[in-house]
Amino acid sequence: MRLNVAEPSLRGNEIDYVNQCLAEGWISSNGRFIVEFEEKFAQFAGTKYAVSTNNGTTALHLALIALGLKPGDEVIVPTLTYIATANAVVYCGATPVLVDADPDTMNIAIDQIESKITDRTVGIIPVHLYGHPAEMVEISKIAKKHNLWVVEDAAEAHAAEHYGRKVGSLGNCGVFSFFGNKIITTGEGGMITTNSESLMTRLKFLRSQGMSLEKRYWFPEVGYNYRMTNVQAAIGLAQLEQIDDFLARRIEISKLYNQLFSDFTAYVQTPFVKTGNKHVYWMYTINLKGKHAIFRDKLMNILDEKGIETRPVFYPMHQMPPYFDDKNKYDVADNLSGSGINLPTHVNLSDADIHYVVEAVKLGIETLQVNNSGEN
Ligand SMILES: *Cc1c(COP(=O)(O)O)cnc(C)c1O
C-alpha cells in the first residue's frame, strides 16, 4: 500500500465529456466546454467573469500583465508560498518584496505589510496557503489606503471562504490552478476570476496572442498563447460538478486527523482556523512543536518507509537562490517551514488510511524521542 500526499479523483463525467471532445473533433482551444467551464466557474466563485488559461502560473502572469505590472515596480508577496507566486512577478520584470508569515494561519503577516510598501509598490498578492484564506478584509484596507491592486493567489483554496465570501472574489482578481494535485484538476490548467469587464476583456486579448478583437490576425501588441484546451475544460467541468462532495470529504478527513491528534498536542500542532474563515484543507499540515522540530526530516523518512508520502512545508522564497535575502528576518516562515509536514489529503483516502497515518506519526515521534534521549 502507498498513500500519496495528493491524488485526483476522476469518477464523475470526465471520461464522457472527454469522449465528446474527441467524437466532435474539438480538442484544441475552442469549444463548448471552455465556455461552459468558464461560466460555471465564475458562478461558483461568485464573480461575473472567469478566464481560463493553460496553467495556474500563466494565469498569475496574465493577471499581472493585464494589471499593468512593469519593470521597476514592486509587489508585496508572502515569503511562505509556492514559487510560482514570486516567479510571475519576475516574469514582468518587477520585484517581489517578501513578507513574513502569520504563525497561526501561515499566511502573509498583515501587520508587516505596510512597512514594506514603498513609492514603487503597485500591488499585493496574498496567497491562501494550503486552503486557509488570507486576511482579505485587512489586506483590502491596506490596498485601498495605498492605492494598490490585489491579486488573490487562490491556487490552493478553491471554495474557501472569508466572512461568507468565496476566495477569488475578494480582490481585483483571483487566480486558481487545476494542476493534478489541486482541489479540482484539469491535468494542467488555470483560471482568473474577476468582476471587472475591462480586466476580463484584456485578459482574453492577452491570452490569445494579443489579436485584435475587431480585426482578425491583426496584433496591436505582444501577447501570449496561454489558452486552455477544450479537453482540459471538459475534465474541469466534470470536476466542478463534484466539488461539493470533494470539499465535504476533505473537511471530514481533516476533522478525523484533528480528533486523532487531540491526545498528541504536546508534539504536534494541528491546523488553525481563524474566525470568519472556511478552510478547505488542500493539504492537511502539522507542525512539530518547539524542540521536536529537529525530528521533522527523520519522521518523514520513517513515514516514507511505511508507504506514507509526505511533503515538507514550502521552503520560504528568501531561503532560495532566486529570492535569497539574509538581510531581513523571516523567523516565523523559517520556523513553519522547518517544522511543518503536509500529510496525505485527498478524497480517495479512507478513514482507515487516516488512522494508519496518525498511528505512524505518533509511533515515529515516540521512537525518535527514545533514540534521541539514548544518545544524550
Ligand atoms: C499550484 C500553485 C500555483 C501554480 O499553479 P500551476 O498550475 O502549477 O502553474 C501558484 N501558486 C500557488 C500558491 C500554488 O500552489
Short mmCIF file of C-alpha atoms and ligand atoms in Angstrom, two decimals:
data_model
loop_
_atom_site.label_atom_id
_atom_site.label_comp_id
_atom_site.label_asym_id
_atom_site.label_seq_id
_atom_site.Cartn_x
_atom_site.Cartn_y
_atom_site.Cartn_z
CA MET A 1 0.00 0.00 0.00
CA ARG A 2 1.19 3.50 -0.81
CA LEU A 3 -0.59 6.61 0.45
CA ASN A 4 0.09 9.66 -1.68
CA VAL A 5 0.01 13.23 -0.42
CA ALA A 6 -2.36 14.17 -3.23
CA GLU A 7 -4.34 12.32 -5.89
CA PRO A 8 -7.06 13.34 -8.31
CA SER A 9 -10.44 11.62 -8.25
CA LEU A 10 -11.85 11.22 -11.77
CA ARG A 11 -15.00 9.21 -11.25
CA GLY A 12 -17.60 11.70 -12.48
CA ASN A 13 -18.36 12.71 -16.07
CA GLU A 14 -14.68 13.18 -17.01
CA ILE A 15 -14.47 10.24 -19.45
CA ASP A 16 -17.84 11.02 -21.01
CA TYR A 17 -17.01 14.70 -21.60
CA VAL A 18 -13.52 13.98 -22.94
CA ASN A 19 -15.02 11.41 -25.31
CA GLN A 20 -17.44 14.07 -26.53
CA CYS A 21 -14.46 16.32 -27.35
CA LEU A 22 -12.84 13.50 -29.31
CA ALA A 23 -16.05 12.48 -31.10
CA GLU A 24 -16.88 16.05 -32.03
CA GLY A 25 -13.31 16.92 -33.04
CA TRP A 26 -12.99 19.89 -30.69
CA ILE A 27 -9.73 19.12 -28.92
CA SER A 28 -7.92 22.44 -29.18
CA SER A 29 -8.59 25.77 -27.51
CA ASN A 30 -12.03 26.42 -28.97
CA GLY A 31 -15.14 24.55 -27.95
CA ARG A 32 -18.23 24.48 -25.83
CA PHE A 33 -16.61 23.01 -22.73
CA ILE A 34 -14.36 26.06 -22.40
CA VAL A 35 -17.34 28.39 -22.49
CA GLU A 36 -19.30 26.27 -20.04
CA PHE A 37 -16.40 25.70 -17.65
CA GLU A 38 -15.65 29.44 -17.51
CA GLU A 39 -19.33 30.30 -16.91
CA LYS A 40 -19.82 27.69 -14.22
CA PHE A 41 -16.55 28.54 -12.54
CA ALA A 42 -17.47 32.24 -12.35
CA GLN A 43 -20.83 31.30 -10.80
CA PHE A 44 -19.07 29.04 -8.36
CA ALA A 45 -16.52 31.67 -7.33
CA GLY A 46 -19.17 34.37 -7.09
CA THR A 47 -17.66 36.61 -9.76
CA LYS A 48 -19.06 37.96 -13.01
CA TYR A 49 -16.28 36.52 -15.17
CA ALA A 50 -13.76 33.71 -15.30
CA VAL A 51 -10.97 33.41 -17.88
CA SER A 52 -9.28 30.03 -18.30
CA THR A 53 -5.57 29.50 -19.01
CA ASN A 54 -3.23 26.58 -19.61
CA ASN A 55 -1.93 26.54 -16.01
CA GLY A 56 -2.01 28.46 -12.74
CA THR A 57 1.34 30.14 -13.30
CA THR A 58 0.25 31.59 -16.66
CA ALA A 59 -2.98 32.70 -15.00
CA LEU A 60 -0.91 34.65 -12.47
CA HIS A 61 1.36 36.04 -15.17
CA LEU A 62 -1.57 37.08 -17.36
CA ALA A 63 -3.32 38.78 -14.43
CA LEU A 64 -0.20 40.77 -13.59
CA ILE A 65 0.37 41.90 -17.19
CA ALA A 66 -3.28 42.85 -17.52
CA LEU A 67 -2.98 44.97 -14.38
CA GLY A 68 -0.03 46.76 -15.99
CA LEU A 69 2.82 45.39 -13.89
CA LYS A 70 6.12 46.56 -15.41
CA PRO A 71 9.87 46.66 -14.77
CA GLY A 72 10.80 48.72 -11.72
CA ASP A 73 7.52 48.03 -9.91
CA GLU A 74 7.38 46.22 -6.60
CA VAL A 75 4.77 43.71 -5.47
CA ILE A 76 4.17 42.51 -1.91
CA VAL A 77 4.30 38.69 -1.76
CA PRO A 78 4.43 36.29 1.20
CA THR A 79 7.79 34.55 1.54
CA LEU A 80 5.99 31.34 2.51
CA THR A 81 4.33 30.25 -0.72
CA TYR A 82 4.85 28.11 -3.80
CA ILE A 83 7.47 29.66 -6.07
CA ALA A 84 5.04 30.48 -8.90
CA THR A 85 3.67 33.45 -6.93
CA ALA A 86 7.03 35.21 -6.90
CA ASN A 87 8.11 33.99 -10.35
CA ALA A 88 5.11 35.57 -12.06
CA VAL A 89 6.19 38.96 -10.69
CA VAL A 90 9.70 38.45 -12.06
CA TYR A 91 8.32 37.46 -15.50
CA CYS A 92 7.04 41.06 -15.69
CA GLY A 93 10.47 42.46 -14.81
CA ALA A 94 9.12 43.59 -11.43
CA THR A 95 10.42 42.80 -7.94
CA PRO A 96 8.63 40.67 -5.36
CA VAL A 97 9.01 42.18 -1.89
CA LEU A 98 8.77 39.42 0.68
CA VAL A 99 6.76 39.48 3.89
CA ASP A 100 6.97 37.03 6.79
CA ALA A 101 4.16 34.65 7.78
CA ASP A 102 1.44 34.64 10.42
CA PRO A 103 2.33 31.92 12.98
CA ASP A 104 -1.26 30.65 13.21
CA THR A 105 -2.57 30.61 9.63
CA MET A 106 0.84 30.52 7.86
CA ASN A 107 -0.48 33.26 5.54
CA ILE A 108 1.09 36.67 4.93
CA ALA A 109 1.62 38.58 8.21
CA ILE A 110 -0.69 41.56 7.74
CA ASP A 111 0.97 43.68 10.43
CA GLN A 112 4.19 43.60 8.42
CA ILE A 113 2.84 44.59 5.02
CA GLU A 114 2.81 48.36 5.43
CA SER A 115 6.45 48.60 6.47
CA LYS A 116 7.38 47.03 3.12
CA ILE A 117 5.38 49.44 0.97
CA THR A 118 7.48 51.97 -0.98
CA ASP A 119 6.84 54.51 -3.77
CA ARG A 120 7.32 51.66 -6.23
CA THR A 121 4.78 49.28 -4.72
CA VAL A 122 1.83 48.68 -7.06
CA GLY A 123 0.10 45.60 -5.69
CA ILE A 124 -0.25 42.78 -3.18
CA ILE A 125 -0.55 39.05 -3.93
CA PRO A 126 -1.93 37.33 -0.83
CA VAL A 127 -1.82 33.53 -1.02
CA HIS A 128 -4.48 31.37 0.62
CA LEU A 129 -1.90 28.84 1.74
CA TYR A 130 -2.94 25.19 1.94
CA GLY A 131 -6.59 26.27 1.72
CA HIS A 132 -6.84 28.82 4.55
CA PRO A 133 -7.91 32.30 3.35
CA ALA A 134 -5.51 35.19 3.89
CA GLU A 135 -6.79 38.19 5.88
CA MET A 136 -8.55 39.75 2.91
CA VAL A 137 -10.54 42.36 4.82
CA GLU A 138 -7.37 43.81 6.32
CA ILE A 139 -5.42 43.45 3.10
CA SER A 140 -8.12 45.28 1.14
CA LYS A 141 -7.96 48.15 3.63
CA ILE A 142 -4.19 48.45 3.23
CA ALA A 143 -4.52 48.23 -0.55
CA LYS A 144 -7.16 50.96 -0.63
CA LYS A 145 -5.12 53.25 1.61
CA HIS A 146 -2.02 52.93 -0.60
CA ASN A 147 -3.84 52.66 -3.93
CA LEU A 148 -2.65 49.13 -4.71
CA TRP A 149 -4.30 46.32 -6.64
CA VAL A 150 -4.82 42.90 -5.06
CA VAL A 151 -4.47 39.58 -6.90
CA GLU A 152 -5.54 36.63 -4.78
CA ASP A 153 -3.40 33.56 -5.34
CA ALA A 154 -6.19 31.06 -4.69
CA ALA A 155 -4.39 28.17 -6.42
CA GLU A 156 -4.72 26.04 -3.27
CA ALA A 157 -8.06 27.25 -1.99
CA HIS A 158 -10.99 26.59 -4.37
CA ALA A 159 -14.22 27.31 -2.45
CA ALA A 160 -12.52 28.58 0.71
CA GLU A 161 -14.49 31.42 2.31
CA HIS A 162 -13.63 34.59 4.18
CA TYR A 163 -16.57 36.00 6.15
CA GLY A 164 -19.00 34.12 3.94
CA ARG A 165 -17.46 35.20 0.63
CA LYS A 166 -15.59 32.86 -1.67
CA VAL A 167 -11.90 33.44 -2.33
CA GLY A 168 -11.25 34.66 -5.86
CA SER A 169 -13.96 37.31 -5.49
CA LEU A 170 -12.19 39.41 -2.85
CA GLY A 171 -9.53 41.28 -4.83
CA ASN A 172 -9.20 42.84 -8.29
CA CYS A 173 -8.96 39.27 -9.49
CA GLY A 174 -8.33 35.76 -8.20
CA VAL A 175 -6.08 33.11 -9.68
CA PHE A 176 -6.68 29.35 -9.49
CA SER A 177 -4.67 26.28 -10.51
CA PHE A 178 -6.01 22.96 -11.78
CA PHE A 179 -2.77 21.00 -11.58
CA GLY A 180 -3.22 17.29 -10.84
CA ASN A 181 -2.73 17.70 -7.10
CA LYS A 182 -5.09 20.65 -6.58
CA ILE A 183 -8.65 20.56 -5.19
CA ILE A 184 -10.07 20.13 -8.68
CA THR A 185 -7.93 19.38 -11.71
CA THR A 186 -7.75 19.62 -15.48
CA GLY A 187 -4.33 17.95 -15.63
CA GLU A 188 -2.69 21.32 -16.12
CA GLY A 189 -4.85 24.41 -16.11
CA GLY A 190 -5.64 27.74 -14.54
CA MET A 191 -8.40 30.33 -14.14
CA ILE A 192 -8.67 34.03 -13.39
CA THR A 193 -11.85 35.27 -11.74
CA THR A 194 -12.89 38.93 -11.73
CA ASN A 195 -15.84 41.29 -11.58
CA SER A 196 -14.18 43.79 -13.90
CA GLU A 197 -15.36 43.65 -17.50
CA SER A 198 -12.38 45.65 -18.76
CA LEU A 199 -9.94 43.32 -17.00
CA MET A 200 -11.74 40.26 -18.41
CA THR A 201 -11.54 41.69 -21.95
CA ARG A 202 -7.86 42.49 -21.55
CA LEU A 203 -7.14 39.00 -20.17
CA LYS A 204 -8.84 37.33 -23.14
CA PHE A 205 -6.97 39.58 -25.58
CA LEU A 206 -3.57 38.85 -23.99
CA ARG A 207 -4.31 35.14 -23.61
CA SER A 208 -4.79 34.72 -27.33
CA GLN A 209 -1.58 36.26 -28.70
CA GLY A 210 -2.92 39.81 -28.44
CA MET A 211 -5.04 39.51 -31.57
CA SER A 212 -7.33 42.44 -32.23
CA LEU A 213 -10.91 41.64 -31.24
CA GLU A 214 -12.15 43.67 -34.27
CA LYS A 215 -9.67 42.66 -36.95
CA ARG A 216 -8.57 39.04 -37.18
CA TYR A 217 -4.83 38.37 -37.47
CA TRP A 218 -4.03 41.95 -36.56
CA PHE A 219 -1.82 42.16 -33.48
CA PRO A 220 -1.57 45.60 -31.90
CA GLU A 221 0.58 44.29 -29.01
CA VAL A 222 2.82 41.43 -27.98
CA GLY A 223 0.52 38.80 -26.45
CA TYR A 224 0.78 35.20 -25.31
CA ASN A 225 -0.64 31.79 -26.09
CA TYR A 226 -1.89 30.83 -22.65
CA ARG A 227 -5.11 29.12 -23.74
CA MET A 228 -6.73 26.10 -22.10
CA THR A 229 -7.90 23.30 -24.41
CA ASN A 230 -11.46 22.07 -24.72
CA VAL A 231 -10.26 18.67 -23.43
CA GLN A 232 -8.90 20.28 -20.26
CA ALA A 233 -12.13 22.24 -19.83
CA ALA A 234 -14.17 19.04 -20.29
CA ILE A 235 -12.30 17.47 -17.38
CA GLY A 236 -12.63 20.69 -15.39
CA LEU A 237 -16.38 20.85 -15.86
CA ALA A 238 -16.79 17.26 -14.67
CA GLN A 239 -14.58 18.06 -11.67
CA LEU A 240 -16.54 21.19 -10.81
CA GLU A 241 -19.76 19.12 -10.75
CA GLN A 242 -18.22 17.11 -7.89
CA ILE A 243 -16.58 19.87 -5.89
CA ASP A 244 -19.11 19.95 -3.06
CA ASP A 245 -18.53 16.25 -2.40
CA PHE A 246 -14.76 16.74 -2.64
CA LEU A 247 -14.87 19.55 -0.09
CA ALA A 248 -17.11 17.65 2.28
CA ARG A 249 -14.70 14.73 2.25
CA ARG A 250 -11.65 16.97 2.72
CA ILE A 251 -13.29 18.54 5.76
CA GLU A 252 -14.22 15.11 7.15
CA ILE A 253 -10.64 13.92 6.72
CA SER A 254 -9.24 16.98 8.48
CA LYS A 255 -11.69 16.53 11.36
CA LEU A 256 -10.62 12.93 11.74
CA TYR A 257 -6.95 13.94 11.71
CA ASN A 258 -7.67 16.63 14.35
CA GLN A 259 -9.54 14.16 16.53
CA LEU A 260 -6.84 11.50 16.32
CA PHE A 261 -4.07 14.00 17.10
CA SER A 262 -6.01 15.52 20.02
CA ASP A 263 -4.08 13.46 22.61
CA PHE A 264 -0.76 14.30 20.97
CA THR A 265 -0.77 18.08 21.07
CA ALA A 266 2.38 18.22 23.18
CA TYR A 267 4.25 17.31 19.99
CA VAL A 268 2.01 18.22 17.11
CA GLN A 269 0.34 21.50 16.15
CA THR A 270 -2.76 20.81 14.04
CA PRO A 271 -4.14 23.36 11.54
CA PHE A 272 -5.56 26.55 12.97
CA VAL A 273 -8.73 28.06 11.56
CA LYS A 274 -9.13 31.75 12.22
CA THR A 275 -12.61 33.11 13.00
CA GLY A 276 -14.56 34.03 9.87
CA ASN A 277 -12.81 31.57 7.57
CA LYS A 278 -13.72 28.35 5.83
CA HIS A 279 -10.56 26.26 5.42
CA VAL A 280 -10.69 23.78 2.52
CA TYR A 281 -7.63 21.73 3.50
CA TRP A 282 -5.77 21.43 0.25
CA MET A 283 -3.01 19.97 2.40
CA TYR A 284 -3.57 18.92 6.00
CA THR A 285 -0.45 20.27 7.67
CA ILE A 286 1.06 19.51 11.06
CA ASN A 287 3.93 21.36 12.70
CA LEU A 288 6.22 19.67 15.20
CA LYS A 289 6.23 21.85 18.27
CA GLY A 290 9.30 23.54 19.74
CA LYS A 291 12.37 21.34 20.05
CA HIS A 292 10.59 18.43 18.37
CA ALA A 293 11.04 20.21 15.03
CA ILE A 294 14.53 18.70 14.75
CA PHE A 295 12.88 15.33 14.07
CA ARG A 296 10.99 16.61 11.04
CA ASP A 297 13.10 15.09 8.25
CA LYS A 298 13.68 11.83 10.13
CA LEU A 299 9.97 11.49 10.77
CA MET A 300 9.26 12.00 7.07
CA ASN A 301 11.73 9.19 6.28
CA ILE A 302 10.05 6.86 8.77
CA LEU A 303 6.66 7.60 7.22
CA ASP A 304 8.05 7.03 3.75
CA GLU A 305 9.29 3.58 4.80
CA LYS A 306 5.73 2.80 5.90
CA GLY A 307 4.37 3.74 2.49
CA ILE A 308 3.19 7.20 3.50
CA GLU A 309 4.21 10.03 1.23
CA THR A 310 4.53 13.43 2.91
CA ARG A 311 5.87 16.82 1.88
CA PRO A 312 7.84 19.42 3.78
CA VAL A 313 6.06 22.76 4.13
CA PHE A 314 7.29 25.05 1.31
CA TYR A 315 10.79 26.47 1.60
CA PRO A 316 10.30 30.22 2.01
CA MET A 317 11.31 32.28 -1.01
CA HIS A 318 14.01 34.14 0.93
CA GLN A 319 15.94 30.88 1.50
CA MET A 320 16.26 30.00 -2.20
CA PRO A 321 18.76 31.37 -4.73
CA PRO A 322 16.42 33.47 -6.93
CA TYR A 323 15.00 35.36 -3.95
CA PHE A 324 17.75 34.93 -1.38
CA ASP A 325 17.57 37.51 1.40
CA ASP A 326 19.51 37.24 4.65
CA LYS A 327 19.29 40.96 5.44
CA ASN A 328 15.70 40.85 6.60
CA LYS A 329 14.29 38.47 9.18
CA TYR A 330 11.55 35.98 8.36
CA ASP A 331 11.64 33.98 11.57
CA VAL A 332 8.04 32.79 11.52
CA ALA A 333 8.28 31.46 7.97
CA ASP A 334 11.61 29.79 8.78
CA ASN A 335 10.02 28.07 11.77
CA LEU A 336 6.86 26.97 9.99
CA SER A 337 8.84 25.70 7.03
CA GLY A 338 11.35 23.81 9.16
CA SER A 339 8.78 22.14 11.40
CA GLY A 340 5.89 21.51 9.01
CA ILE A 341 4.76 18.36 7.24
CA ASN A 342 1.93 18.01 4.74
CA LEU A 343 0.14 14.71 5.35
CA PRO A 344 -1.86 12.79 2.72
CA THR A 345 -5.00 14.82 1.99
CA HIS A 346 -7.21 13.69 -0.87
CA VAL A 347 -10.69 12.33 -1.37
CA ASN A 348 -9.62 8.76 -2.20
CA LEU A 349 -8.36 8.21 1.36
CA SER A 350 -10.45 6.05 3.68
CA ASP A 351 -10.87 6.63 7.41
CA ALA A 352 -8.66 3.58 7.96
CA ASP A 353 -5.92 5.27 5.92
CA ILE A 354 -6.08 8.33 8.17
CA HIS A 355 -5.86 6.13 11.27
CA TYR A 356 -2.83 4.41 9.74
CA VAL A 357 -1.09 7.75 9.04
CA VAL A 358 -1.72 9.13 12.53
CA GLU A 359 -0.55 5.92 14.22
CA ALA A 360 2.62 6.02 12.13
CA VAL A 361 3.25 9.69 13.01
CA LYS A 362 2.77 9.01 16.73
CA LEU A 363 4.92 5.90 16.75
CA GLY A 364 7.57 7.68 14.68
CA ILE A 365 7.79 10.60 17.07
CA GLU A 366 7.91 8.32 20.11
CA THR A 367 10.71 6.26 18.57
CA LEU A 368 12.71 9.35 17.68
CA GLN A 369 12.29 10.70 21.22
CA VAL A 370 13.57 7.47 22.77
CA ASN A 371 16.53 7.20 20.40
CA ASN A 372 17.38 10.83 20.95
CA SER A 373 17.38 10.57 24.75
CA GLY A 374 19.52 7.40 24.46
CA GLU A 375 22.22 9.27 22.56
CA ASN A 376 22.43 12.06 25.11
C1 LIG B 1 0.00 25.36 -7.70
C2 LIG B 1 0.24 26.78 -7.37
C3 LIG B 1 0.45 27.76 -8.36
C4 LIG B 1 0.71 27.47 -9.81
O1 LIG B 1 -0.11 26.64 -10.43
P1 LIG B 1 0.37 25.70 -11.64
O2 LIG B 1 -0.93 25.31 -12.22
O3 LIG B 1 1.15 24.58 -11.07
O4 LIG B 1 1.17 26.54 -12.59
C5 LIG B 1 0.55 29.08 -7.96
N1 LIG B 1 0.51 29.43 -6.68
C6 LIG B 1 0.35 28.52 -5.69
C7 LIG B 1 0.30 29.01 -4.28
C8 LIG B 1 0.23 27.17 -6.00
O5 LIG B 1 0.12 26.28 -5.02
#
